Coordinates of C-alpha atoms in Angstrom, one line a residue:
Chain A
D1 CA 123.9 195.5 223.3
V2 CA 127.3 194.0 221.0
K3 CA 127.0 195.6 217.1
V4 CA 128.5 193.1 214.1
T5 CA 128.2 195.5 211.3
Q6 CA 128.9 193.6 207.8
S7 CA 129.1 196.3 205.3
S8 CA 127.4 195.3 202.5
R9 CA 123.8 193.5 202.1
Y10 CA 124.0 191.9 199.0
L11 CA 126.9 191.9 196.6
V12 CA 126.9 190.6 193.2
K13 CA 130.7 189.7 191.7
R14 CA 132.1 188.3 188.4
T15 CA 133.9 185.3 188.3
G16 CA 137.9 186.3 188.8
E17 CA 137.0 189.1 190.6
K18 CA 138.6 189.7 193.9
V19 CA 136.6 190.3 197.0
F20 CA 136.4 192.1 200.3
L21 CA 133.7 191.6 202.1
E22 CA 134.3 193.7 205.8
C23 CA 132.6 192.9 209.3
V24 CA 133.1 195.2 212.3
Q25 CA 132.3 194.6 215.8
D26 CA 131.7 197.3 218.3
M27 CA 132.6 195.6 222.1
D28 CA 136.1 195.2 222.2
H29 CA 135.4 191.3 221.5
E30 CA 139.2 189.4 220.8
N31 CA 137.4 186.3 218.5
M32 CA 136.3 187.1 215.3
F33 CA 134.5 184.7 212.8
W34 CA 133.6 183.9 208.8
Y35 CA 131.0 181.6 208.2
R36 CA 129.1 180.7 204.9
Q37 CA 125.5 179.7 205.3
D38 CA 124.1 176.9 202.7
P39 CA 120.6 174.9 202.9
G40 CA 120.8 172.1 204.4
L41 CA 124.4 172.4 205.1
G42 CA 123.9 174.5 208.5
L43 CA 126.6 177.1 209.4
R44 CA 130.8 176.5 208.0
L45 CA 133.3 177.9 209.6
I46 CA 135.9 179.1 207.2
Y47 CA 138.5 181.2 209.5
F48 CA 138.9 182.6 213.3
S49 CA 141.0 185.0 214.4
Y50 CA 142.2 184.4 218.1
D51 CA 142.6 188.6 218.2
V52 CA 144.4 190.8 216.3
K53 CA 147.0 189.3 213.1
M54 CA 146.0 186.3 214.3
K55 CA 143.8 184.0 212.3
E56 CA 143.8 180.1 212.1
K57 CA 141.9 178.0 209.3
G58 CA 138.8 176.7 209.9
D59 CA 136.8 173.9 207.7
I60 CA 136.5 175.5 204.5
P61 CA 139.8 177.4 204.3
E62 CA 140.0 177.1 200.2
G63 CA 140.0 180.0 198.2
Y64 CA 140.0 182.4 201.0
S65 CA 141.7 184.6 203.0
V66 CA 141.4 186.6 205.9
S67 CA 143.2 190.1 207.6
R68 CA 143.1 191.1 211.5
E69 CA 144.7 194.4 211.2
K70 CA 142.3 195.8 213.7
K71 CA 140.5 194.2 216.7
E72 CA 137.3 195.2 215.8
R73 CA 137.7 194.8 212.4
F74 CA 137.6 191.0 210.4
S75 CA 137.7 190.9 206.9
L76 CA 137.7 187.8 204.4
I77 CA 139.0 188.2 201.0
L78 CA 138.3 185.7 198.1
E79 CA 141.3 186.0 195.4
S80 CA 139.4 184.6 192.8
A81 CA 135.6 184.5 192.7
S82 CA 134.1 181.8 191.7
T83 CA 130.5 180.2 191.1
N84 CA 130.5 178.0 194.4
Q85 CA 131.0 180.6 196.6
T86 CA 127.9 182.0 195.7
S87 CA 126.8 182.1 199.2
M88 CA 125.7 184.0 202.5
Y89 CA 128.3 185.0 204.8
L90 CA 127.9 185.5 208.3
C91 CA 130.4 187.8 210.7
A92 CA 130.6 186.7 213.9
S93 CA 132.6 188.0 217.0
R94 CA 132.7 186.3 221.2
K95 CA 134.3 188.0 224.3
W96 CA 137.1 185.2 224.7
R97 CA 136.9 184.5 228.7
G98 CA 139.4 181.0 229.0
G99 CA 137.3 178.2 228.6
S100 CA 133.6 179.6 229.5
N101 CA 130.8 179.4 226.9
S102 CA 130.3 182.7 225.7
P103 CA 128.2 182.8 223.1
L104 CA 129.2 184.7 219.4
H105 CA 127.1 187.8 218.7
F106 CA 126.6 187.8 214.6
G107 CA 125.8 190.0 211.8
N108 CA 123.1 190.2 209.4
G109 CA 125.1 188.6 206.8
T110 CA 125.9 189.5 203.2
R111 CA 124.5 187.8 200.4
L112 CA 127.6 186.9 197.6
T113 CA 126.3 186.0 194.0
V114 CA 129.0 185.1 191.7
T115 CA 128.0 185.2 188.0
Chain B
A1 CA 136.0 166.0 215.1
Q2 CA 132.5 167.2 216.5
S3 CA 129.5 166.6 214.7
V4 CA 125.9 167.7 215.0
T5 CA 122.7 166.2 213.7
Q6 CA 119.5 167.9 213.6
L7 CA 116.8 165.5 212.7
G8 CA 114.2 166.9 210.4
S9 CA 115.4 170.0 207.8
H10 CA 111.7 171.3 208.0
V11 CA 109.0 170.9 210.9
S12 CA 105.4 172.4 210.8
V13 CA 103.4 172.8 213.6
S14 CA 100.2 174.3 214.6
E15 CA 99.8 177.1 216.2
G16 CA 99.5 176.5 220.3
A17 CA 101.2 173.0 219.5
L18 CA 104.0 172.0 220.5
V19 CA 107.6 172.5 218.9
L20 CA 110.1 170.4 219.3
L21 CA 113.5 170.2 217.7
R22 CA 115.9 167.4 217.8
C23 CA 119.8 167.6 218.3
N24 CA 122.6 165.2 218.7
Y25 CA 126.1 165.6 219.1
S26 CA 129.7 163.2 219.2
S27 CA 132.2 164.1 221.6
S28 CA 133.7 161.8 223.8
V29 CA 133.6 165.1 226.7
P30 CA 129.9 166.6 227.3
P31 CA 130.5 170.4 225.5
Y32 CA 129.1 173.8 225.8
L33 CA 126.2 173.5 223.8
F34 CA 123.6 176.1 222.0
W35 CA 120.8 176.9 220.2
Y36 CA 120.5 180.1 217.9
V37 CA 117.5 181.5 215.7
Q38 CA 117.5 183.0 212.5
Y39 CA 114.5 185.3 211.5
P40 CA 114.2 186.0 207.7
N41 CA 116.9 188.4 206.5
Q42 CA 118.6 188.6 209.8
G43 CA 121.9 187.3 211.5
L44 CA 121.9 184.3 213.7
Q45 CA 120.1 184.8 217.7
L46 CA 121.4 182.7 220.7
L47 CA 118.6 181.4 221.8
L48 CA 119.6 179.8 224.8
K49 CA 123.4 177.7 226.4
Y50 CA 124.1 174.7 228.6
T51 CA 127.2 175.5 230.7
S52 CA 127.0 171.9 232.9
A53 CA 124.8 174.0 236.1
A54 CA 122.0 172.7 234.7
T55 CA 120.3 169.8 233.0
L56 CA 117.1 172.1 231.9
V57 CA 118.1 175.2 230.4
K58 CA 115.3 177.5 229.8
G59 CA 115.8 180.6 226.8
I60 CA 114.3 183.7 225.6
N61 CA 110.4 183.2 223.9
G62 CA 109.7 180.6 226.1
F63 CA 112.2 178.4 224.8
E64 CA 113.7 175.1 226.3
A65 CA 115.9 172.2 226.0
E66 CA 117.0 169.5 228.0
F67 CA 120.9 168.0 227.8
K68 CA 120.4 164.2 228.0
K69 CA 124.8 162.8 228.3
S70 CA 123.5 159.5 228.1
E71 CA 121.4 160.0 224.8
T72 CA 124.1 162.8 223.6
S73 CA 121.2 165.2 222.5
F74 CA 120.0 168.4 223.6
H75 CA 116.2 168.7 222.0
L76 CA 114.5 171.9 222.3
T77 CA 111.1 172.5 223.0
K78 CA 108.4 175.3 223.8
P79 CA 104.9 174.0 224.8
S80 CA 103.0 176.0 222.5
A81 CA 103.8 177.7 219.6
H82 CA 103.2 181.0 217.7
M83 CA 103.1 182.7 214.8
S84 CA 106.3 184.5 215.4
D85 CA 108.1 181.4 216.2
A86 CA 108.4 180.7 212.4
A87 CA 112.1 180.4 212.2
E88 CA 114.9 178.5 211.3
Y89 CA 116.9 176.7 214.4
F90 CA 120.4 175.8 214.8
C91 CA 122.0 173.7 217.3
A92 CA 125.2 174.1 218.0
V93 CA 128.5 172.9 220.1
R94 CA 131.8 174.1 221.2
K95 CA 134.7 172.1 222.9
A96 CA 135.1 173.2 226.7
A97 CA 138.7 174.5 225.6
G98 CA 137.9 175.1 222.3
N99 CA 136.8 178.1 220.3
K100 CA 135.4 176.5 217.2
L101 CA 131.5 176.6 217.1
T102 CA 130.2 173.9 214.7
F103 CA 126.7 174.1 213.5
G104 CA 124.0 171.6 212.5
G105 CA 122.1 171.8 209.2
G106 CA 119.6 173.7 210.5
T107 CA 115.6 173.2 211.1
R108 CA 113.0 175.7 209.4
V109 CA 110.0 175.9 211.6
L110 CA 106.8 176.7 209.4
V111 CA 103.8 177.9 212.3
K112 CA 99.9 177.3 210.8
P113 CA 97.7 179.2 211.6

């Protein structure tokens, strides 16, 4: 079974702090994703990574950056946390098979509160 | 840009009754389609996916979905609801040549005894 592990289940940070959310997958997947989940809005893509050191903006990248130095790890960075970034953050990974419909595998999420 | 619409943010069904969750997508080319389920305090799990091999797709836990190109729909059904089906359900689409998965707003299912 694919395991996607997010380092923190709950996180409370202050406005202006730099925040790191970590995600590790153990199945050698090329693609990794960061989504945020808000009630009524479903999941919105923040950033994704095709492979190591490669990244692409999703639909809502403002206020976020990412890092993928190793294949198994994908970090989401909030450069200066703001209250509107209070949300549930979900990491996912996927095996790339060139046009196939391989599904995403999700971690259990990190609930971030910015005060 | 692709979009996914799930009709109804909350659905309440009685145990044993039919579950019907609606999903419509906007795409000029039939995309890959997915349904995911999220149980409380967990991440999302794949329920089923449409691969273009068959229009009626069977998934886990007795769920199935039918792809209707003319209606650009991919509705999810289960003939008889069980208490354990209480969860939030998400429809998602991906272009055939793309990596991005676009999600609908989600439908929370409540099952009454």
